[in-house]
GROMACS .gro file of C-alpha atoms in nm:
model
  399
    1MET     CA    1  -0.007  -0.006  -0.004
    2THR     CA    2   0.115   0.354  -0.097
    3THR     CA    3  -0.001   0.667   0.080
    4VAL     CA    4   0.055   1.034   0.026
    5LEU     CA    5   0.108   1.270   0.316
    6LYS     CA    6   0.168   1.635   0.317
    7PHE     CA    7   0.320   1.831   0.626
    8GLY     CA    8   0.288   2.216   0.627
    9GLY     CA    9   0.554   2.458   0.749
   10SER     CA   10   0.407   2.497   1.091
   11SER     CA   11   0.447   2.110   1.119
   12VAL     CA   12   0.818   2.111   1.026
   13ALA     CA   13   0.927   2.454   1.167
   14THR     CA   14   1.181   2.299   1.379
   15ILE     CA   15   1.435   2.005   1.391
   16GLU     CA   16   1.235   1.863   1.696
   17GLN     CA   17   0.955   1.860   1.469
   18ILE     CA   18   1.101   1.694   1.201
   19GLN     CA   19   1.243   1.452   1.437
   20ALA     CA   20   0.921   1.358   1.564
   21ILE     CA   21   0.745   1.326   1.213
   22SER     CA   22   1.029   1.101   1.105
   23ASP     CA   23   0.966   0.868   1.420
   24TYR     CA   24   0.587   0.878   1.319
   25LEU     CA   25   0.674   0.777   0.973
   26GLN     CA   26   0.930   0.501   1.074
   27LYS     CA   27   0.637   0.355   1.241
   28ARG     CA   28   0.399   0.362   0.920
   29VAL     CA   29   0.664   0.181   0.736
   30ALA     CA   30   0.711  -0.105   0.976
   31THR     CA   31   0.373  -0.190   0.904
   32GLY     CA   32   0.465  -0.247   0.511
   33GLU     CA   33   0.370   0.110   0.374
   34LYS     CA   34   0.529   0.280   0.123
   35LEU     CA   35   0.495   0.663   0.144
   36VAL     CA   36   0.528   0.965  -0.072
   37VAL     CA   37   0.571   1.256   0.169
   38VAL     CA   38   0.526   1.630   0.038
   39VAL     CA   39   0.675   1.895   0.270
   40SER     CA   40   0.675   2.262   0.287
   41ALA     CA   41   0.961   2.518   0.370
   42MET     CA   42   1.014   2.516   0.769
   43GLY     CA   43   0.811   2.792   0.925
   44LYS     CA   44   0.859   3.130   0.787
   45THR     CA   45   1.115   3.040   0.561
   46THR     CA   46   0.951   3.151   0.231
   47ASP     CA   47   0.888   3.498   0.404
   48SER     CA   48   1.240   3.535   0.516
   49LEU     CA   49   1.359   3.443   0.171
   50LEU     CA   50   1.108   3.704   0.029
   51SER     CA   51   1.252   3.945   0.253
   52LEU     CA   52   1.619   3.889   0.136
   53ALA     CA   53   1.525   3.920  -0.268
   54LYS     CA   54   1.314   4.255  -0.134
   55GLN     CA   55   1.628   4.386   0.059
   56ILE     CA   56   1.768   4.408  -0.308
   57THR     CA   57   1.516   4.535  -0.526
   58ASP     CA   58   1.109   4.564  -0.494
   59ARG     CA   59   1.100   4.401  -0.847
   60PRO     CA   60   1.284   4.079  -0.844
   61MET     CA   61   1.296   3.890  -1.159
   62ILE     CA   62   1.051   3.623  -1.123
   63ARG     CA   63   1.269   3.352  -1.271
   64GLU     CA   64   1.531   3.406  -1.006
   65LEU     CA   65   1.238   3.443  -0.726
   66ASP     CA   66   1.136   3.099  -0.800
   67ARG     CA   67   1.485   2.958  -0.794
   68LEU     CA   68   1.524   3.136  -0.452
   69LEU     CA   69   1.199   3.038  -0.295
   70ALA     CA   70   1.247   2.676  -0.431
   71VAL     CA   71   1.522   2.665  -0.157
   72GLY     CA   72   1.288   2.640   0.134
   73GLU     CA   73   1.138   2.319   0.038
   74GLU     CA   74   1.480   2.165  -0.077
   75GLN     CA   75   1.578   2.240   0.293
   76THR     CA   76   1.315   2.039   0.459
   77ILE     CA   77   1.321   1.756   0.227
   78SER     CA   78   1.737   1.689   0.281
   79LEU     CA   79   1.658   1.738   0.679
   80LEU     CA   80   1.378   1.477   0.696
   81SER     CA   81   1.560   1.219   0.464
   82ILE     CA   82   1.869   1.278   0.694
   83ALA     CA   83   1.671   1.191   0.976
   84LEU     CA   84   1.487   0.890   0.836
   85ASN     CA   85   1.808   0.726   0.702
   86SER     CA   86   1.955   0.788   1.044
   87ARG     CA   87   1.669   0.571   1.174
   88GLY     CA   88   1.748   0.281   0.899
   89VAL     CA   89   1.426   0.384   0.693
   90PRO     CA   90   1.539   0.408   0.327
   91ALA     CA   91   1.411   0.739   0.229
   92ILE     CA   92   1.525   0.993  -0.053
   93SER     CA   93   1.455   1.348  -0.123
   94LEU     CA   94   1.349   1.471  -0.442
   95THR     CA   95   1.304   1.827  -0.599
   96GLY     CA   96   1.016   1.887  -0.801
   97GLN     CA   97   1.196   1.831  -1.104
   98GLN     CA   98   1.353   1.477  -0.982
   99ALA     CA   99   1.000   1.357  -0.891
  100GLY     CA  100   0.904   1.401  -1.240
  101ILE     CA  101   0.665   1.756  -1.182
  102ASP     CA  102   0.634   1.942  -1.529
  103THR     CA  103   0.455   2.257  -1.515
  104MET     CA  104   0.350   2.549  -1.748
  105GLY     CA  105   0.269   2.908  -1.694
  106ILE     CA  106   0.413   3.221  -1.566
  107HIS     CA  107   0.683   3.209  -1.286
  108THR     CA  108   0.559   3.232  -0.939
  109LYS     CA  109   0.218   3.083  -1.059
  110SER     CA  110   0.273   2.791  -1.276
  111LYS     CA  111   0.031   2.508  -1.306
  112ILE     CA  112   0.129   2.140  -1.299
  113LYS     CA  113   0.105   2.027  -1.660
  114ALA     CA  114   0.187   1.650  -1.611
  115ILE     CA  115   0.375   1.399  -1.344
  116ARG     CA  116   0.612   1.098  -1.473
  117LYS     CA  117   0.463   0.873  -1.255
  118GLU     CA  118   0.724   0.579  -1.384
  119VAL     CA  119   0.960   0.816  -1.203
  120LEU     CA  120   0.776   0.770  -0.893
  121HIS     CA  121   0.713   0.402  -0.920
  122GLU     CA  122   1.097   0.337  -0.996
  123LYS     CA  123   1.167   0.513  -0.691
  124LEU     CA  124   0.947   0.341  -0.474
  125ARG     CA  125   1.081  -0.010  -0.585
  126GLN     CA  126   1.412   0.146  -0.437
  127TYR     CA  127   1.315   0.321  -0.139
  128ASP     CA  128   1.026   0.319   0.145
  129VAL     CA  129   0.979   0.665   0.156
  130LEU     CA  130   1.016   0.922  -0.109
  131ILE     CA  131   1.038   1.312   0.019
  132VAL     CA  132   0.908   1.546  -0.237
  133ALA     CA  133   0.949   1.908  -0.219
  134GLY     CA  134   0.628   2.102  -0.256
  135PHE     CA  135   0.521   2.427  -0.441
  136GLN     CA  136   0.779   2.373  -0.717
  137GLY     CA  137   0.845   2.200  -1.047
  138VAL     CA  138   1.037   2.234  -1.386
  139ASN     CA  139   0.892   2.386  -1.674
  140GLU     CA  140   0.983   2.321  -2.080
  141ALA     CA  141   1.276   2.559  -2.076
  142GLY     CA  142   1.422   2.360  -1.768
  143ASP     CA  143   1.362   2.633  -1.523
  144VAL     CA  144   1.221   2.576  -1.171
  145THR     CA  145   0.920   2.719  -1.130
  146THR     CA  146   0.668   2.750  -0.808
  147LEU     CA  147   0.309   2.701  -0.769
  148GLY     CA  148   0.182   2.968  -0.577
  149ARG     CA  149  -0.023   3.004  -0.247
  150GLY     CA  150  -0.097   2.665  -0.113
  151GLY     CA  151   0.118   2.483  -0.400
  152SER     CA  152   0.227   2.230  -0.172
  153ASP     CA  153  -0.130   2.098  -0.115
  154THR     CA  154  -0.153   2.106  -0.506
  155THR     CA  155   0.155   1.914  -0.537
  156ALA     CA  156   0.041   1.640  -0.285
  157VAL     CA  157  -0.297   1.588  -0.426
  158ALA     CA  158  -0.144   1.565  -0.789
  159LEU     CA  159   0.098   1.284  -0.662
  160ALA     CA  160  -0.215   1.095  -0.525
  161ALA     CA  161  -0.402   1.159  -0.808
  162VAL     CA  162  -0.128   0.990  -1.049
  163LEU     CA  163  -0.065   0.699  -0.786
  164SER     CA  164  -0.437   0.669  -0.745
  165GLN     CA  165  -0.393   0.685  -0.390
  166ARG     CA  166  -0.519   0.900  -0.081
  167CYS     CA  167  -0.408   1.192   0.025
  168GLU     CA  168  -0.369   1.283   0.385
  169ILE     CA  169  -0.294   1.649   0.462
  170TYR     CA  170  -0.172   1.729   0.816
  171THR     CA  171  -0.128   2.107   0.954
  172ASP     CA  172  -0.171   2.282   1.247
  173VAL     CA  173  -0.553   2.267   1.276
  174ALA     CA  174  -0.776   1.931   1.357
  175GLY     CA  175  -0.949   1.930   1.023
  176VAL     CA  176  -1.210   2.149   0.866
  177TYR     CA  177  -1.429   2.328   1.127
  178THR     CA  178  -1.765   2.518   1.048
  179THR     CA  179  -1.591   2.850   1.088
  180ASP     CA  180  -1.259   2.967   1.199
  181PRO     CA  181  -1.217   2.861   1.571
  182ARG     CA  182  -1.014   3.151   1.651
  183ILE     CA  183  -1.340   3.391   1.556
  184HIS     CA  184  -1.579   3.148   1.707
  185PRO     CA  185  -1.421   2.935   1.949
  186ALA     CA  186  -1.741   2.684   1.975
  187ALA     CA  187  -1.693   2.599   1.624
  188LYS     CA  188  -1.766   2.234   1.528
  189ARG     CA  189  -1.509   2.011   1.362
  190LEU     CA  190  -1.679   1.847   1.018
  191ASP     CA  191  -1.615   1.491   0.999
  192THR     CA  192  -1.706   1.464   0.622
  193VAL     CA  193  -1.732   1.796   0.348
  194SER     CA  194  -1.782   1.759  -0.016
  195TYR     CA  195  -1.523   1.890  -0.249
  196ASP     CA  196  -1.799   2.151  -0.381
  197GLU     CA  197  -1.826   2.263  -0.044
  198MET     CA  198  -1.450   2.254   0.031
  199MET     CA  199  -1.404   2.464  -0.287
  200GLU     CA  200  -1.653   2.716  -0.209
  201MET     CA  201  -1.533   2.786   0.139
  202SER     CA  202  -1.153   2.803   0.033
  203ALA     CA  203  -1.271   3.040  -0.247
  204LEU     CA  204  -1.467   3.250   0.008
  205GLY     CA  205  -1.184   3.271   0.300
  206SER     CA  206  -1.122   2.907   0.433
  207LYS     CA  207  -0.745   2.887   0.466
  208VAL     CA  208  -0.762   2.509   0.568
  209MET     CA  209  -0.710   2.391   0.194
  210GLU     CA  210  -0.614   2.534  -0.127
  211MET     CA  211  -0.888   2.557  -0.383
  212ARG     CA  212  -0.686   2.448  -0.698
  213SER     CA  213  -0.585   2.104  -0.476
  214VAL     CA  214  -0.966   2.051  -0.404
  215GLU     CA  215  -1.054   2.109  -0.791
  216LEU     CA  216  -0.774   1.858  -0.875
  217ALA     CA  217  -0.900   1.608  -0.616
  218LYS     CA  218  -1.240   1.606  -0.751
  219LYS     CA  219  -1.123   1.557  -1.089
  220TYR     CA  220  -0.921   1.275  -1.027
  221ASP     CA  221  -1.143   1.123  -0.713
  222VAL     CA  222  -0.893   1.150  -0.456
  223ASN     CA  223  -1.008   1.132  -0.094
  224ILE     CA  224  -0.827   1.403   0.122
  225PHE     CA  225  -0.780   1.356   0.483
  226VAL     CA  226  -0.723   1.660   0.695
  227GLY     CA  227  -0.590   1.633   1.022
  228LYS     CA  228  -0.348   1.789   1.288
  229THR     CA  229   0.037   1.676   1.285
  230LEU     CA  230   0.091   1.390   1.529
  231SER     CA  231  -0.246   1.403   1.697
  232SER     CA  232  -0.503   1.155   1.811
  233GLU     CA  233  -0.788   1.377   1.724
  234GLY     CA  234  -0.990   1.295   1.445
  235GLY     CA  235  -0.974   1.481   1.128
  236THR     CA  236  -1.205   1.570   0.817
  237TRP     CA  237  -1.265   1.392   0.499
  238ILE     CA  238  -1.303   1.581   0.192
  239MET     CA  239  -1.471   1.351  -0.076
  240ASP     CA  240  -1.756   1.310  -0.320
  241THR     CA  241  -2.102   1.464  -0.236
  242ALA     CA  242  -2.246   1.091  -0.264
  243GLN     CA  243  -2.019   0.974   0.022
  244ALA     CA  244  -2.076   1.260   0.278
  245MET     CA  245  -2.234   1.139   0.546
  246GLU     CA  246  -2.449   1.455   0.599
  247GLN     CA  247  -2.608   1.712   0.385
  248LYS     CA  248  -2.705   2.018   0.562
  249ALA     CA  249  -2.852   2.323   0.423
  250VAL     CA  250  -2.561   2.541   0.592
  251THR     CA  251  -2.226   2.344   0.658
  252SER     CA  252  -2.012   2.652   0.732
  253VAL     CA  253  -1.954   3.034   0.778
  254SER     CA  254  -1.639   3.147   0.597
  255VAL     CA  255  -1.499   3.514   0.661
  256VAL     CA  256  -1.256   3.748   0.484
  257LYS     CA  257  -1.159   4.039   0.659
  258ASN     CA  258  -0.983   4.392   0.518
  259VAL     CA  259  -1.204   4.407   0.278
  260LEU     CA  260  -1.261   4.748   0.041
  261SER     CA  261  -1.601   4.844  -0.087
  262VAL     CA  262  -1.643   5.057  -0.341
  263SER     CA  263  -1.962   5.232  -0.498
  264ILE     CA  264  -1.980   5.425  -0.831
  265LYS     CA  265  -2.291   5.648  -0.917
  266HIS     CA  266  -2.355   5.805  -1.243
  267ILE     CA  267  -2.219   5.584  -1.491
  268PRO     CA  268  -2.350   5.623  -1.822
  269HIS     CA  269  -2.598   5.337  -1.891
  270THR     CA  270  -2.400   5.176  -2.186
  271ALA     CA  271  -2.204   4.843  -2.240
  272ALA     CA  272  -1.867   5.071  -2.286
  273GLY     CA  273  -1.912   5.233  -1.949
  274VAL     CA  274  -1.911   4.941  -1.735
  275ALA     CA  275  -1.650   4.768  -1.951
  276ASP     CA  276  -1.411   5.050  -1.945
  277ILE     CA  277  -1.414   5.023  -1.581
  278PHE     CA  278  -1.351   4.694  -1.531
  279GLU     CA  279  -1.061   4.716  -1.811
  280ARG     CA  280  -0.886   4.992  -1.605
  281LEU     CA  281  -0.923   4.772  -1.284
  282SER     CA  282  -0.787   4.456  -1.503
  283GLU     CA  283  -0.485   4.669  -1.601
  284ARG     CA  284  -0.415   4.765  -1.238
  285HIS     CA  285  -0.447   4.373  -1.149
  286VAL     CA  286  -0.690   4.473  -0.887
  287ASN     CA  287  -0.874   4.158  -0.777
  288ILE     CA  288  -1.237   4.217  -0.814
  289ASP     CA  289  -1.446   3.993  -0.610
  290MET     CA  290  -1.838   4.083  -0.526
  291ILE     CA  291  -2.012   4.290  -0.800
  292SER     CA  292  -2.358   4.418  -0.827
  293GLN     CA  293  -2.532   4.667  -1.083
  294THR     CA  294  -2.857   4.861  -1.059
  295ALA     CA  295  -2.952   5.038  -1.415
  296PHE     CA  296  -3.231   5.323  -1.351
  297ASP     CA  297  -3.294   5.641  -1.559
  298GLY     CA  298  -3.008   5.611  -1.821
  299GLU     CA  299  -2.770   5.566  -1.541
  300VAL     CA  300  -2.562   5.269  -1.344
  301PHE     CA  301  -2.514   5.223  -1.015
  302LEU     CA  302  -2.203   4.995  -0.937
  303SER     CA  303  -2.084   4.830  -0.646
  304PHE     CA  304  -1.799   4.580  -0.605
  305THR     CA  305  -1.555   4.496  -0.365
  306CYS     CA  306  -1.134   4.421  -0.351
  307PRO     CA  307  -0.883   4.326  -0.092
  308LEU     CA  308  -0.804   4.627   0.107
  309ASP     CA  309  -0.414   4.570   0.030
  310GLU     CA  310  -0.471   4.642  -0.328
  311GLU     CA  311  -0.630   5.010  -0.252
  312THR     CA  312  -0.302   5.168  -0.426
  313PHE     CA  313  -0.384   5.007  -0.759
  314LEU     CA  314  -0.752   5.059  -0.690
  315GLU     CA  315  -0.705   5.447  -0.644
  316GLU     CA  316  -0.480   5.480  -0.980
  317ALA     CA  317  -0.760   5.297  -1.176
  318LEU     CA  318  -1.038   5.522  -1.012
  319ALA     CA  319  -0.822   5.857  -1.107
  320GLU     CA  320  -0.818   5.736  -1.456
  321LEU     CA  321  -1.195   5.685  -1.444
  322THR     CA  322  -1.281   6.005  -1.296
  323ALA     CA  323  -1.070   6.218  -1.562
  324THR     CA  324  -1.276   5.999  -1.825
  325LEU     CA  325  -1.597   6.019  -1.653
  326PRO     CA  326  -1.601   6.343  -1.451
  327GLN     CA  327  -1.966   6.312  -1.356
  328ILE     CA  328  -1.940   5.981  -1.147
  329LYS     CA  329  -1.927   5.980  -0.768
  330ILE     CA  330  -1.734   5.719  -0.601
  331ASP     CA  331  -1.761   5.627  -0.235
  332ARG     CA  332  -1.488   5.390  -0.042
  333HIS     CA  333  -1.559   5.211   0.255
  334THR     CA  334  -1.247   5.069   0.422
  335GLU     CA  335  -1.363   4.859   0.757
  336HIS     CA  336  -1.591   4.593   0.586
  337ALA     CA  337  -1.542   4.233   0.568
  338LYS     CA  338  -1.700   3.924   0.376
  339ILE     CA  339  -1.914   3.666   0.559
  340SER     CA  340  -2.047   3.386   0.369
  341VAL     CA  341  -2.259   3.085   0.451
  342VAL     CA  342  -2.199   2.772   0.257
  343GLY     CA  343  -2.382   2.421   0.236
  344ILE     CA  344  -2.437   2.183  -0.042
  345GLY     CA  345  -2.811   2.142   0.075
  346MET     CA  346  -2.882   2.489  -0.048
  347ARG     CA  347  -2.942   2.336  -0.377
  348ASP     CA  348  -3.260   2.172  -0.264
  349ALA     CA  349  -3.330   2.359   0.057
  350THR     CA  350  -3.558   2.679   0.083
  351GLY     CA  351  -3.560   2.982   0.314
  352VAL     CA  352  -3.161   2.994   0.391
  353ALA     CA  353  -3.156   3.350   0.238
  354SER     CA  354  -3.487   3.453   0.464
  355GLU     CA  355  -3.328   3.294   0.779
  356LEU     CA  356  -2.995   3.487   0.723
  357PHE     CA  357  -3.161   3.819   0.653
  358ALA     CA  358  -3.360   3.764   1.007
  359THR     CA  359  -3.068   3.702   1.182
  360PHE     CA  360  -2.922   4.024   1.067
  361ARG     CA  361  -3.229   4.203   1.168
  362GLU     CA  362  -3.238   4.044   1.509
  363MET     CA  363  -2.863   4.125   1.564
  364GLY     CA  364  -2.891   4.502   1.440
  365ILE     CA  365  -2.610   4.413   1.197
  366SER     CA  366  -2.615   4.607   0.890
  367PHE     CA  367  -2.512   4.432   0.536
  368TYR     CA  368  -2.437   4.671   0.237
  369GLN     CA  369  -2.378   4.397  -0.042
  370VAL     CA  370  -2.522   4.063  -0.136
  371THR     CA  371  -2.406   3.782  -0.384
  372THR     CA  372  -2.537   3.440  -0.417
  373SER     CA  373  -2.411   3.088  -0.584
  374GLU     CA  374  -2.567   2.772  -0.619
  375ILE     CA  375  -2.439   2.651  -0.250
  376SER     CA  376  -2.339   2.991  -0.085
  377ILE     CA  377  -2.496   3.371   0.026
  378SER     CA  378  -2.224   3.626   0.090
  379TYR     CA  379  -2.261   3.962   0.231
  380THR     CA  380  -2.059   4.266   0.335
  381ILE     CA  381  -2.067   4.402   0.659
  382GLN     CA  382  -1.888   4.613   0.903
  383GLU     CA  383  -1.558   4.455   1.032
  384GLN     CA  384  -1.668   4.497   1.366
  385ASP     CA  385  -1.936   4.311   1.331
  386VAL     CA  386  -1.775   3.993   1.245
  387GLU     CA  387  -1.766   3.782   1.576
  388ALA     CA  388  -2.135   3.870   1.666
  389ALA     CA  389  -2.252   3.782   1.309
  390VAL     CA  390  -2.067   3.447   1.304
  391ALA     CA  391  -2.184   3.345   1.653
  392ALA     CA  392  -2.554   3.414   1.556
  393ILE     CA  393  -2.554   3.259   1.228
  394ALA     CA  394  -2.371   2.950   1.417
  395ALA     CA  395  -2.647   2.939   1.676
  396ARG     CA  396  -2.921   2.964   1.440
  397PHE     CA  397  -2.788   2.699   1.166
  398ASN     CA  398  -2.644   2.482   1.478
  399LEU     CA  399  -2.281   2.503   1.328
   0.00000   0.00000   0.00000
């Protein structure tokens, strides 16, 4: 039996933690398992490497930045391999290139194109444990590339897909919760969650899993277990909807803080007027999220949100816009948050929106924008109301 495991940066932050993980892996190998172990950089290593580059320039060449960032994972795989071999466990460390991970796309945001599984099978014949650097691969030019945020999760799921095995993700939390326990300490751990719900939760602010990795798991039917490193606590299985034990109307509440809300009035009611706004925002790489539009009497009222840390780029785009359309009026709100409820059961349930509106009314919480998908409803509210809103929604839907 072969299993793919992934350990996040907080799980391998010290030599003591690497030694403890080695003891754990040794016990699993002793039962006859073969293991493919994906690891992240130790602790805050990636941030430290980025800081070094920025001490030289604010705009490092992205090819060289990828080469630099790859060092973090390569340090971890070497140390873990040393620890395992010192225990008599046949193990080998592999960079993304050595593991046969081919990538495509731009540096720092590459995607996995293919994994040469014959490389993995050959190494598994020779070793009990393959320790693979997450977050990286090699492109057609032979350059090291990185996969962006959550890239180690994507590496692990992709390897599990190629090997037709399950994937175990170990981190500093004991699974997926109904909401962030740091915001709502009474949050409950979910035993199972569907791929669709987990993707929606990730897109709406949950930090447990990177959305691309869950998309990949759904595509190749890879069951993912998320648990706390070296803990006896149960975790959460991410799996197909049909396998999930329960399909409640609302499964979780996700929160994104530091949201910038923008409203623009007096836009000419033409396709060109609205298109021009979003073209200018796109040129500045502003990440637009919630969008709503109302047209009345020849004018358009437009609202949208973006991350607060993109305010500088937003202001550049809006300055150009007001020069072109001097009649428009722009309002900004910088102390907003997005709160989203997610549940696969919303596809068949009715009245969820009504209950949410009632909850906000009872709590006296104002909301400024609402968007929906098939399995989620999102609101922008004042950031100061987040904790109260989450607690009220959790109580209403027994989360």
